[in-house]
Tab-separated table of C-alpha atoms in Angstrom:
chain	number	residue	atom	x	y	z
A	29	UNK	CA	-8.402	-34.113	35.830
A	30	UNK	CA	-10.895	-31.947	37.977
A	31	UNK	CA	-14.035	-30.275	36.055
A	32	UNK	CA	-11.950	-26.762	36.392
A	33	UNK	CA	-8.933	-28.077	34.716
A	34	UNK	CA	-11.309	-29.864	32.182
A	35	UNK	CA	-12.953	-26.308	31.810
A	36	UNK	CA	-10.028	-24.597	31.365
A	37	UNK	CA	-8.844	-27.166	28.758
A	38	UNK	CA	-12.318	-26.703	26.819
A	39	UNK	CA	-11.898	-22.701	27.210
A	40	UNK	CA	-7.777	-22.781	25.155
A	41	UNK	CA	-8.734	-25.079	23.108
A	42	UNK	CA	-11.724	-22.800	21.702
A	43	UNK	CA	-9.503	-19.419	22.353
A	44	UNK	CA	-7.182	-20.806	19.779
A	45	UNK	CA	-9.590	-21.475	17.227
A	46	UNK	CA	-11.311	-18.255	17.796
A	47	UNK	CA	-14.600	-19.683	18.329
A	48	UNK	CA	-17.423	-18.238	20.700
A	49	UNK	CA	-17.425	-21.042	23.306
A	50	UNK	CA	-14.586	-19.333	24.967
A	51	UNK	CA	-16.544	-15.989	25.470
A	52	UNK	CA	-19.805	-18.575	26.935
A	53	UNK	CA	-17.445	-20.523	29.065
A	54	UNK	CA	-15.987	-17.247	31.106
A	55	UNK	CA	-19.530	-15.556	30.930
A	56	UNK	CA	-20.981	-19.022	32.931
A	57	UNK	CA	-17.833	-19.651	35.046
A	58	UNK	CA	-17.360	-16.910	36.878
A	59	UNK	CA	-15.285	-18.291	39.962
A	60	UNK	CA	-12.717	-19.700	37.709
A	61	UNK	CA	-9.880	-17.372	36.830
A	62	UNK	CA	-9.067	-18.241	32.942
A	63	UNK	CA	-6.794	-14.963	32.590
A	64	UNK	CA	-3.377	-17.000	32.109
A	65	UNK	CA	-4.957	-18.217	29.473
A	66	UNK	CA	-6.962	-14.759	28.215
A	67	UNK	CA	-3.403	-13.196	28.765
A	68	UNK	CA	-1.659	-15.759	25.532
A	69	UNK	CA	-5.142	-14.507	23.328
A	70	UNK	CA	-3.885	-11.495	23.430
A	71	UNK	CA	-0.357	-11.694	22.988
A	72	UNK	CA	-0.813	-14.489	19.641
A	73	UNK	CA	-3.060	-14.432	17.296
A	74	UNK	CA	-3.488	-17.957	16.811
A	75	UNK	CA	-4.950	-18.086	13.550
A	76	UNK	CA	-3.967	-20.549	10.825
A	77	UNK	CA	-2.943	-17.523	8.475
A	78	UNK	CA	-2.754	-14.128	10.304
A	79	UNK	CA	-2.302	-12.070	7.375
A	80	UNK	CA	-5.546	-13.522	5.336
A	81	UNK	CA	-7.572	-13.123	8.199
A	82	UNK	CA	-6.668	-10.100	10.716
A	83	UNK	CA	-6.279	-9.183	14.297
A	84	UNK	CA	-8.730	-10.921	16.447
A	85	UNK	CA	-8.572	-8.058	19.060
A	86	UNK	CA	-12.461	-7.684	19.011
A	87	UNK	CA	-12.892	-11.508	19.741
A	88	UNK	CA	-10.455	-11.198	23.291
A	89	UNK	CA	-11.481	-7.882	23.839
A	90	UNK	CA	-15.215	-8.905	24.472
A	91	UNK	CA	-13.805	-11.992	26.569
A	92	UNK	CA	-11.403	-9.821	28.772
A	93	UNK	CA	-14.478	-7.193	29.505
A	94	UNK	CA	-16.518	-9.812	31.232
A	95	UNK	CA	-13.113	-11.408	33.069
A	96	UNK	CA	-12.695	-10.719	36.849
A	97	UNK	CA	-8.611	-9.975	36.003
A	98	UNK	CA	-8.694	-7.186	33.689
A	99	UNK	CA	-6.107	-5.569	35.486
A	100	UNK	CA	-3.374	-8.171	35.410
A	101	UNK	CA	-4.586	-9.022	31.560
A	102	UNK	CA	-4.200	-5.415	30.267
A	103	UNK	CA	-0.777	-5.326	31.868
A	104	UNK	CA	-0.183	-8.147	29.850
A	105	UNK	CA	-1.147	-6.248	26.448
A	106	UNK	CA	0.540	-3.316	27.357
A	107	UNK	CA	4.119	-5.233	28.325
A	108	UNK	CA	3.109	-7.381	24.996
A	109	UNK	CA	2.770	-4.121	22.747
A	110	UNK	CA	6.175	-3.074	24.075
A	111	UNK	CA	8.097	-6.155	23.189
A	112	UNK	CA	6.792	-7.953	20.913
A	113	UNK	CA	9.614	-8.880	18.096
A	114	UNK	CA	8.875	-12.127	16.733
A	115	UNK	CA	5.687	-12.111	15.113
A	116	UNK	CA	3.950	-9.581	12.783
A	117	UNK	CA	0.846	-11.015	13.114
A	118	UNK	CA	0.923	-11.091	16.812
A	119	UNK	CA	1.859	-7.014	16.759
A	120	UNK	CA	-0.848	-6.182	14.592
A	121	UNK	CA	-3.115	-7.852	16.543
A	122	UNK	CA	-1.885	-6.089	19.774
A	123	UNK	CA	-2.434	-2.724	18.040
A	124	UNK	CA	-5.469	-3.578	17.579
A	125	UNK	CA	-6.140	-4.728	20.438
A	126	UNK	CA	-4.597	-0.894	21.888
A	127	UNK	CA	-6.359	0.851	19.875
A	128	UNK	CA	-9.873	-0.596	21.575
A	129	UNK	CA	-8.653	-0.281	25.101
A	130	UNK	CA	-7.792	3.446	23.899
A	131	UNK	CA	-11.253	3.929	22.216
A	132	UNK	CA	-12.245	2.854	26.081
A	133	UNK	CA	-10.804	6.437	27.088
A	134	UNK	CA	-7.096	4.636	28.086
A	135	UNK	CA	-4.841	7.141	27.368
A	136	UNK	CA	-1.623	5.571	28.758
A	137	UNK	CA	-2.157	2.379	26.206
A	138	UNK	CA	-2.997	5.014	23.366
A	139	UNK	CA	0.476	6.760	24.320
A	140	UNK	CA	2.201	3.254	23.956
A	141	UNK	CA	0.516	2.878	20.612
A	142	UNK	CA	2.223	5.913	19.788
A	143	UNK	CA	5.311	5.468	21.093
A	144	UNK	CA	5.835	1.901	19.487
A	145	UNK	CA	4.867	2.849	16.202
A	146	UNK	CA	8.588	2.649	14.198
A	147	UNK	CA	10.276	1.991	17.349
A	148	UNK	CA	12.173	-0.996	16.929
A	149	UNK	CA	9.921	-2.320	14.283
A	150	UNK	CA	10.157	-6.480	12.815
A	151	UNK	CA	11.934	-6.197	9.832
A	152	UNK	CA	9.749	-5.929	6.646
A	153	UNK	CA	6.905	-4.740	8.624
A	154	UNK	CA	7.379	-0.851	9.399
A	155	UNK	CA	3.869	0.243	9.041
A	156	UNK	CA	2.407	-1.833	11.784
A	157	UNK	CA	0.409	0.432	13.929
A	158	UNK	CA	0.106	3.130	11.404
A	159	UNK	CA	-3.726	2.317	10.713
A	160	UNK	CA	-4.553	2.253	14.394
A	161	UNK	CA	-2.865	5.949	14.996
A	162	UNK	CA	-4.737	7.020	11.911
A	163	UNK	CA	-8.322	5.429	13.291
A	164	UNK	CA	-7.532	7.273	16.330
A	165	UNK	CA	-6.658	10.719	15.610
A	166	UNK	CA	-7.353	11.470	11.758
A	167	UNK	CA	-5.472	13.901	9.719
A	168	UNK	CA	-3.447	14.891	12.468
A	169	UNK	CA	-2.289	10.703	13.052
A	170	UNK	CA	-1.633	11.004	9.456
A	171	UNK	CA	0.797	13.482	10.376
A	172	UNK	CA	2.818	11.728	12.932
A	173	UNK	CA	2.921	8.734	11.116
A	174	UNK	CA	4.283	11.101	7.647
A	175	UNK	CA	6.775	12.713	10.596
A	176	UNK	CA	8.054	9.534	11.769
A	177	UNK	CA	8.260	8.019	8.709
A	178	UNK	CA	10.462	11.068	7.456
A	179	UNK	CA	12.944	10.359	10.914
A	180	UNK	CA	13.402	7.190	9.599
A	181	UNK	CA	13.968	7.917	6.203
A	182	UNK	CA	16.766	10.426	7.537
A	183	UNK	CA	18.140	8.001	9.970
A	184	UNK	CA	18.110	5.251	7.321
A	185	UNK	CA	18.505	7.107	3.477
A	186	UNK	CA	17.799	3.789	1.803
A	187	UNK	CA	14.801	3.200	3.209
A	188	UNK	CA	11.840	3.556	0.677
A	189	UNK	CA	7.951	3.777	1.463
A	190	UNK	CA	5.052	3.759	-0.899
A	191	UNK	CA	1.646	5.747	-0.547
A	192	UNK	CA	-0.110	2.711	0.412
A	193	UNK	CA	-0.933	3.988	3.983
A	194	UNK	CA	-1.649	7.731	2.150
A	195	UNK	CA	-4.263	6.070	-0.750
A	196	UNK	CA	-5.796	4.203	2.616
A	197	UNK	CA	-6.457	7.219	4.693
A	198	UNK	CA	-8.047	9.056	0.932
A	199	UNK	CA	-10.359	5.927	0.887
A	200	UNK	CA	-11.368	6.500	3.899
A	201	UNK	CA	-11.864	10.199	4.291
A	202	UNK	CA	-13.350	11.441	0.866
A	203	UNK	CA	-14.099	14.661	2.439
A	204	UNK	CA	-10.219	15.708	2.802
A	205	UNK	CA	-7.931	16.522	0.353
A	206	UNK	CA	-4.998	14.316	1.510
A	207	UNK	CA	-2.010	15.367	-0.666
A	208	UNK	CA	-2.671	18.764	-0.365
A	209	UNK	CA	-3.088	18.601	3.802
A	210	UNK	CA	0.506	16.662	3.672
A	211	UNK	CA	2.102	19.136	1.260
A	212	UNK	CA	1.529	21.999	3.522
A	213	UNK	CA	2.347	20.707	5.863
A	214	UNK	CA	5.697	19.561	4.322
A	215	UNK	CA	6.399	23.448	3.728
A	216	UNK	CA	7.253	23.917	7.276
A	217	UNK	CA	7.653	20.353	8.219
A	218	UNK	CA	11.031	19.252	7.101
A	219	UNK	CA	10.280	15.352	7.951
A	220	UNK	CA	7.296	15.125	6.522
A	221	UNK	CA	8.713	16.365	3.114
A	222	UNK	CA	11.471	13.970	3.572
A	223	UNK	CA	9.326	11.560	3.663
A	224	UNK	CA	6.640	12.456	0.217
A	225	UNK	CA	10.083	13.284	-1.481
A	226	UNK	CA	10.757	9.260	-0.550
A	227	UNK	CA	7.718	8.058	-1.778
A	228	UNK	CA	7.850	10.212	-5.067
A	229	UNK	CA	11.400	8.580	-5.675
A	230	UNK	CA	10.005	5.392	-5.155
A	231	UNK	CA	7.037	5.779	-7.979
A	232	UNK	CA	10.097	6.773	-9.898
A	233	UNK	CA	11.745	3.615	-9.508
A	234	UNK	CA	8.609	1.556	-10.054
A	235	UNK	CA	7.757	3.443	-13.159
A	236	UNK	CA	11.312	3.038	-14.759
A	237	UNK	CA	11.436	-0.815	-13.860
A	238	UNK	CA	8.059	-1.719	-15.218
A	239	UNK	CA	7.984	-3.602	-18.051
A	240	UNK	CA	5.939	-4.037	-20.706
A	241	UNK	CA	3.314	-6.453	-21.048
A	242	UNK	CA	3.857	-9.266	-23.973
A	243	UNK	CA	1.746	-9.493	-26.782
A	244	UNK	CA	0.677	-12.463	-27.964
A	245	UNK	CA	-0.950	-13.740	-31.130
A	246	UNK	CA	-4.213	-16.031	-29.150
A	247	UNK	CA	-4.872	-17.522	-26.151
A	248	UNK	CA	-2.696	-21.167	-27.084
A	249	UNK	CA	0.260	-18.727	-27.529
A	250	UNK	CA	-0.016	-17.151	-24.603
A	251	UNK	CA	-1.049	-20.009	-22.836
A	252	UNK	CA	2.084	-22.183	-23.392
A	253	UNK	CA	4.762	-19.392	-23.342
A	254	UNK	CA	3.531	-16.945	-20.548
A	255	UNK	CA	6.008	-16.978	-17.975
A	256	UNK	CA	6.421	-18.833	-15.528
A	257	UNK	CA	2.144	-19.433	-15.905
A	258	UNK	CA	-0.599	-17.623	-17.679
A	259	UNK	CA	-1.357	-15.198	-14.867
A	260	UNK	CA	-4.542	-15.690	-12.257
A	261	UNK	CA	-6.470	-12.550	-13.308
A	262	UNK	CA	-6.088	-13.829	-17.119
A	263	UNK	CA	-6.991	-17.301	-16.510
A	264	UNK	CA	-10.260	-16.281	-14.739
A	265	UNK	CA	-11.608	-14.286	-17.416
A	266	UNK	CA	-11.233	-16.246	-20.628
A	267	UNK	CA	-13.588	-16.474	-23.019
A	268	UNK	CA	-16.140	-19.465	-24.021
A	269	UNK	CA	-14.161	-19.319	-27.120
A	270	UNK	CA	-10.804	-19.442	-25.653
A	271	UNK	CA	-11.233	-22.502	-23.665
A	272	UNK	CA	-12.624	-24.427	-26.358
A	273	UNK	CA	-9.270	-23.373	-27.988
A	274	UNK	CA	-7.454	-24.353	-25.206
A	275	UNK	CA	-9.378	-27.787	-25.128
A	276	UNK	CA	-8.903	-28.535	-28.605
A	277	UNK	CA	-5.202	-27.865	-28.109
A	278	UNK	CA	-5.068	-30.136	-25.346
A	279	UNK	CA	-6.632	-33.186	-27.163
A	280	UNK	CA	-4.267	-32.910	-30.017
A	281	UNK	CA	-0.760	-32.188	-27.587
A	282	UNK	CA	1.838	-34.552	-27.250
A	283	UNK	CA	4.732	-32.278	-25.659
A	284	UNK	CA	4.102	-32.969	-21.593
A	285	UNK	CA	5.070	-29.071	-20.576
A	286	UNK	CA	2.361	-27.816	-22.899
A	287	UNK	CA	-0.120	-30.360	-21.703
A	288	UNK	CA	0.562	-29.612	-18.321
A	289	UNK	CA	-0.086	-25.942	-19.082
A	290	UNK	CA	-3.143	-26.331	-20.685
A	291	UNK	CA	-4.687	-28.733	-17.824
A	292	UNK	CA	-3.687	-26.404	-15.758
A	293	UNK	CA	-6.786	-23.939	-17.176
A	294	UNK	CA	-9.654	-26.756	-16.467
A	295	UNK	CA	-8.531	-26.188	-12.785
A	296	UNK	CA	-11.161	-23.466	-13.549
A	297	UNK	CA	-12.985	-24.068	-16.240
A	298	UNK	CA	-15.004	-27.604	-17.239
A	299	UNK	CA	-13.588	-29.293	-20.088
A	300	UNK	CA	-16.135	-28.831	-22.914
A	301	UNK	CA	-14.872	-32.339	-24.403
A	302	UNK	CA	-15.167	-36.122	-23.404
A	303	UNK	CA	-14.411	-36.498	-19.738
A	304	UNK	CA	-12.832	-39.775	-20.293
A	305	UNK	CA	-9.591	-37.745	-22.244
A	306	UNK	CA	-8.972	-35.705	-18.418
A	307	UNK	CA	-9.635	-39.068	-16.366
A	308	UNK	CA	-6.692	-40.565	-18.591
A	309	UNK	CA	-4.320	-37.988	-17.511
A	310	UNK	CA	-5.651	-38.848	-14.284
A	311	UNK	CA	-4.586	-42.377	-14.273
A	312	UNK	CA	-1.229	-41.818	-15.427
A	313	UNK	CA	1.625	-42.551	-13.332
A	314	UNK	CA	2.857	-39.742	-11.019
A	315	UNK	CA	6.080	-38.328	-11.828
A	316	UNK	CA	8.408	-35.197	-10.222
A	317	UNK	CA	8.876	-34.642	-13.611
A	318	UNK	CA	5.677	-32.677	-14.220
A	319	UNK	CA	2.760	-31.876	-12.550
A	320	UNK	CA	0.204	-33.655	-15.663
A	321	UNK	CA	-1.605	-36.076	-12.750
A	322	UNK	CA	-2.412	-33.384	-10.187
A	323	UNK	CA	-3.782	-30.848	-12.632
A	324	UNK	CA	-5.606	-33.552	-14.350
A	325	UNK	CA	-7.462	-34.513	-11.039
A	326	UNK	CA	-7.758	-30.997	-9.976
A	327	UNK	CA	-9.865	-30.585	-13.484
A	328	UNK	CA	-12.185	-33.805	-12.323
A	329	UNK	CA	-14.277	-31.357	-9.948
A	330	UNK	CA	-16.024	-30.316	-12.533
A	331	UNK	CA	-16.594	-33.392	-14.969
A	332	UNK	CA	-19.396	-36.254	-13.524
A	333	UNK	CA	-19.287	-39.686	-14.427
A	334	UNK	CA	-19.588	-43.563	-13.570
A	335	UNK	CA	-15.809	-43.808	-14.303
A	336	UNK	CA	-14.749	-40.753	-12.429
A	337	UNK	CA	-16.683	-41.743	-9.735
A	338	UNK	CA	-15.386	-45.252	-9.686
A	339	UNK	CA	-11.509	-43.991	-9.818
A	340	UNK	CA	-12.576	-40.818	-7.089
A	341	UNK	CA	-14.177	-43.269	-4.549
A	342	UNK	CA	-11.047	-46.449	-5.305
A	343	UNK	CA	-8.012	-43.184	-5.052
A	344	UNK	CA	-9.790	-42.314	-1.635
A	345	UNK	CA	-10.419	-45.118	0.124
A	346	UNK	CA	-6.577	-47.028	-0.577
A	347	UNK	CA	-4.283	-44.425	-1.069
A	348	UNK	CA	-2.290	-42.538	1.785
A	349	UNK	CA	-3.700	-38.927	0.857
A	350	UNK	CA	-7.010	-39.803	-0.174
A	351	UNK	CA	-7.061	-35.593	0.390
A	352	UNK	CA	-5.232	-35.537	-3.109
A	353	UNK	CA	-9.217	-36.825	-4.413
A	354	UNK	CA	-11.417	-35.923	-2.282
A	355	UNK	CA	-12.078	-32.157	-4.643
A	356	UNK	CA	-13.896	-35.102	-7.510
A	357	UNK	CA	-16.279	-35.508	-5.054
A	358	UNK	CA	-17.816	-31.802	-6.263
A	359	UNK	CA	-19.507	-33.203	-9.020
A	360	UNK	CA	-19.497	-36.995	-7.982
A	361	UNK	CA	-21.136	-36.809	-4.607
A	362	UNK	CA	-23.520	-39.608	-3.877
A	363	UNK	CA	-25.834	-39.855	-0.594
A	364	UNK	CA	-23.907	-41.226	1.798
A	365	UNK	CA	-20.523	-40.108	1.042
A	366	UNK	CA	-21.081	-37.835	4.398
A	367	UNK	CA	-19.685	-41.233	6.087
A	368	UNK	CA	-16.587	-41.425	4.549
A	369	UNK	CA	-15.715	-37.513	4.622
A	370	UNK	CA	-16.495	-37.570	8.097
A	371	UNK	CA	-13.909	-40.156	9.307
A	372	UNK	CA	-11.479	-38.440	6.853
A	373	UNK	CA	-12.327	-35.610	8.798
A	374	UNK	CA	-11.927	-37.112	12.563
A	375	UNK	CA	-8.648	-38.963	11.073
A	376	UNK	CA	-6.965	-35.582	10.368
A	377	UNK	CA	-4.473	-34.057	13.004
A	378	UNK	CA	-2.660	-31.492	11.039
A	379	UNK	CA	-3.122	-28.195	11.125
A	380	UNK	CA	-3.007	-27.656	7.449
A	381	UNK	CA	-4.639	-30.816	6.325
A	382	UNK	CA	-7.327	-29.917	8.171
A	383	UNK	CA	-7.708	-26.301	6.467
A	384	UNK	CA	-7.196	-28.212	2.966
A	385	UNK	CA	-10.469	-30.275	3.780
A	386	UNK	CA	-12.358	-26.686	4.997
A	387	UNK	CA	-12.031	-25.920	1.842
A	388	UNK	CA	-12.726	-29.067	-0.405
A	389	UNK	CA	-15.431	-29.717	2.087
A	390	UNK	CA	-17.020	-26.387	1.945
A	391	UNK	CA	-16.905	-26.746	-2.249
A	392	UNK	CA	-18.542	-30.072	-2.067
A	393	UNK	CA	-21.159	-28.756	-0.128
A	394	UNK	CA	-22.363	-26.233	-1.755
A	395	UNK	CA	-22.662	-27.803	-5.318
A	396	UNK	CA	-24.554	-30.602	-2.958
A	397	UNK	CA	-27.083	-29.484	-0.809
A	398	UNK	CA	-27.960	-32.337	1.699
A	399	UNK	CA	-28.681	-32.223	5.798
A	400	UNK	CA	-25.435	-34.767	5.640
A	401	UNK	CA	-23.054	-32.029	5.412
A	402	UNK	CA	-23.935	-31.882	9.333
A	403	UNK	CA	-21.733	-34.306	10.642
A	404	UNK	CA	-18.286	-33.677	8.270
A	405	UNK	CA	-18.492	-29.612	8.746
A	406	UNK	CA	-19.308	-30.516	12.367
A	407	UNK	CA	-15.930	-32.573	13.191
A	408	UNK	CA	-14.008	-29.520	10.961
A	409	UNK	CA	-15.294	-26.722	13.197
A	410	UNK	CA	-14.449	-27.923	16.349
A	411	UNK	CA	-10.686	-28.908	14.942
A	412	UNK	CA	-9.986	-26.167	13.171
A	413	UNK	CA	-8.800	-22.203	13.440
A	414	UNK	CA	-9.190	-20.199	10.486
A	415	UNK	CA	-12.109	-18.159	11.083
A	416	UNK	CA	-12.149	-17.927	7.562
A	417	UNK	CA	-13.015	-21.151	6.788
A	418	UNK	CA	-15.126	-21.674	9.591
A	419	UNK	CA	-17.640	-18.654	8.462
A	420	UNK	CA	-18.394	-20.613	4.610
A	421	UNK	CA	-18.732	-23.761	7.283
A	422	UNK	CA	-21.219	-22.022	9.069
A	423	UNK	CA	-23.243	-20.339	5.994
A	424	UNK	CA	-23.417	-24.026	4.600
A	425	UNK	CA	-24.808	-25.591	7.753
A	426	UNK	CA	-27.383	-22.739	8.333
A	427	UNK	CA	-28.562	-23.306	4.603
A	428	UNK	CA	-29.119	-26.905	4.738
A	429	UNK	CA	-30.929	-25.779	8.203
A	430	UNK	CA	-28.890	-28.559	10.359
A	431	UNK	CA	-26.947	-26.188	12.638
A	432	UNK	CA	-26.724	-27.244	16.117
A	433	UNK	CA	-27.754	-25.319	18.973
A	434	UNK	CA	-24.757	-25.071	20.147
A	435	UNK	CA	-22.723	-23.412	17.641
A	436	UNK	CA	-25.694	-21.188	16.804
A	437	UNK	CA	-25.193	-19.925	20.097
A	438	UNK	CA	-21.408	-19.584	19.749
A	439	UNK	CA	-21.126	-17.695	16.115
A	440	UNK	CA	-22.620	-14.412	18.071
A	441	UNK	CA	-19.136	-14.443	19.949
A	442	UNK	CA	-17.197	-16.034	17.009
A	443	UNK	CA	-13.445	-14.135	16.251
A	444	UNK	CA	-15.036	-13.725	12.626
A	445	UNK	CA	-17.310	-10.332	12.865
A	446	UNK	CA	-18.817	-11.806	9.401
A	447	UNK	CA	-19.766	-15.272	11.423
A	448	UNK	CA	-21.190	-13.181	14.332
A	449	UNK	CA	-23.336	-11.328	11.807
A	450	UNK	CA	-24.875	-14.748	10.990
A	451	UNK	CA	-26.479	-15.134	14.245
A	452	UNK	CA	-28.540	-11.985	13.741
């Protein structure tokens, strides 16, 4: 393979992860066309979870302003924009990626962002391109996208919207009056009062189906018979009180559903009793049965020990997910564990594994500050693509001040605008 191929190679491969080394390669390669490649940027998004992290429109826009093909590329978005059908994330992303060629003064790709808007749209996702229209033009975007909405509506009289995209555009603009724009409007605008007559029928709906909330008599109660879980929002904010309920509930349960419930609440909290009671659960066998073992190791994050250690570091190194363990290391890290983590890390090829370890990584390393995070966040940034990730990656590595050269040099062209701000 010739040094352009291997170039080329080196450029997708960072493209898809959304790092900056794509931007440095084009800006120091000049006689080498990468637009094939610049041309798939734009059409997929690429990241590991579009909808947690966002169009990366800015990211390919800066890397198709300094290509030699821009031409031939913003063909490519604009025949891209017109068909995509697959991919939600993908047409979000090309919106986006519209609306900054038409912020460039390109009024035939700001047309097509207008005329694709509800034209043929992927099921479940009718409201891409609204926020790009409304960036664009204001009040008045707000009214085409009410006004197409409404032809919709009357082409399709089941259809039902929210005010989502209204509350948005409120947010946004404090300074206008929203409702009371659109309801004038509506007065001589018959789709546009199709439309707010939509969304007032389905408040309506939501109103009359909402149910009550259950009342329960403490926190054991409603711990063991919410449904199908104690809800997230609830189990963040108990009190000091309540989980020394909840612990002194668990020592004393025999019935495996309720114990699995109430382990289920250390996933968050320590347990303010002997360690040795979770590290039991722990060592019990695994069964489909109930999830008593995984919650149970979950909850040894936060406990420290010789024993936990000892079972953490054995469940790691002979076991065929030694993933399913790694999370103990929080509170059991010892120097030198960098070793191990990092051939984890290099032994790792899927996609999803790898974001797993991002995260368990990132959480050992910042209840353990050490220069040995260095090497293990190192092999995880150049694998993986969720920008997401990658930006707590980066904060870590800047902290323990071990950041390469290299990557410092990337982050000001990373996909993540947070990341980039870290090179400032």
């Amino acid at each position: 393979m010739n040094d352009t191929a291997n170039i080329k190679r080196q450029f997708f491969n960072s493209l898809k992860r959304g790092t900056g080394e794509a931007y440095l390669l084009v800006r120091d390669n000049p006689k080498i066309d990468f637009s094939n490649h610049i041309i798939k940027g734009a059409l997929n998004i690429y990241a590991y979870d579009g909808q947690s992290e966002g169009d990366r429109a800015k990211y390919i826009f800066d890397i198709i302003y300094i290509s030699k093909h821009q031409n031939k590329i913003r063909k490519a978005v604009m025949k891209g924009l017109t068909t995509e059908q697959d991919d939600t994330w993908n047409l979000t992303h090309l919106f986006a990626l519209a609306k900054l060629y038409a912020q460039q003064n390109d009024t035939e790709l700001k047309q097509a962002i207008y005329d694709r808007f509800l034209n043929n749209p992927i099921e479940g996702s009718d409201w891409v391109g609204a926020y790009e229209i409304l960036e664009l033009n204001g009040l008045n975007g707000l009214f085409y996208v009410a006004e197409k909405f409404g032809k919709h509506i009357e082409q399709n009289p089941d259809d039902w919207q929210d005010d989502l995209i209204i509350k948005r555009f409120q947010e946004e603009n404090e300074s206008i009056k929203v409702y009371e724009e659109l309801k004038k409007k509506a007065k001589t605008n018959k789709l546009i009062r199709i439309y707010l007559d939509n969304i007032k029928r389905t408040k309506a709906s939501q109103e009359k189906h909402k149910t009550k909330p259950t009342k329960y008599k403490d926190i054991i109660d409603e711990v063991l018979n919410s449904k199908p879980f104690i809800s997230f929002r609830r189990k963040r904010n108990l009190t000091d009180e309540e989980i020394n309920q909840v612990a002194k509930q668990l020592i004393s349960e025999t019935d495996k559903s309720n114990i699995e419930r109430l382990l289920d609440i250390f996933d968050y909290y320590k347990f303010p009793s002997d360690s040795q009671i979770i590290l039991d659960f722990a060592k019990q066998k695994r069964t489909s049965k109930n999830r008593i073992v995984e919650y149970a190791i979950n909850s040894l994050k936060h406990l420290k020990s010789k024993d936990i250690r000892t079972f953490a570091m054995d469940k790691i190194k002979n076991t065929k997910n030694p993933i399913n363990y790694l999370e103990i290391l929080v509170s059991n890290y010892k120097s030198g564990d960098f070793k191990l983590l990092s051939e984890i890390a290099n032994k790792t090829k899927s996609e999803q594994k790898i974001e797993q370890l991002a995260g368990i990584y990132s959480d050992i390393f910042k209840a353990n500050k050490t220069k040995e995070c260095k090497e293990p966040l190192e092999v995880l940034y150049n694998k993986m693509n969720c920008a997401i990730h990658r930006n707590g990656i980066v904060e870590i590595l800047i902290e323990n001040k071990v950041i390469s050269d290299k990557i410092r040099q990337e982050i000001k062209f990373d996909c993540d605008l947070e990341t980039r701000k870290l090179a400032e």
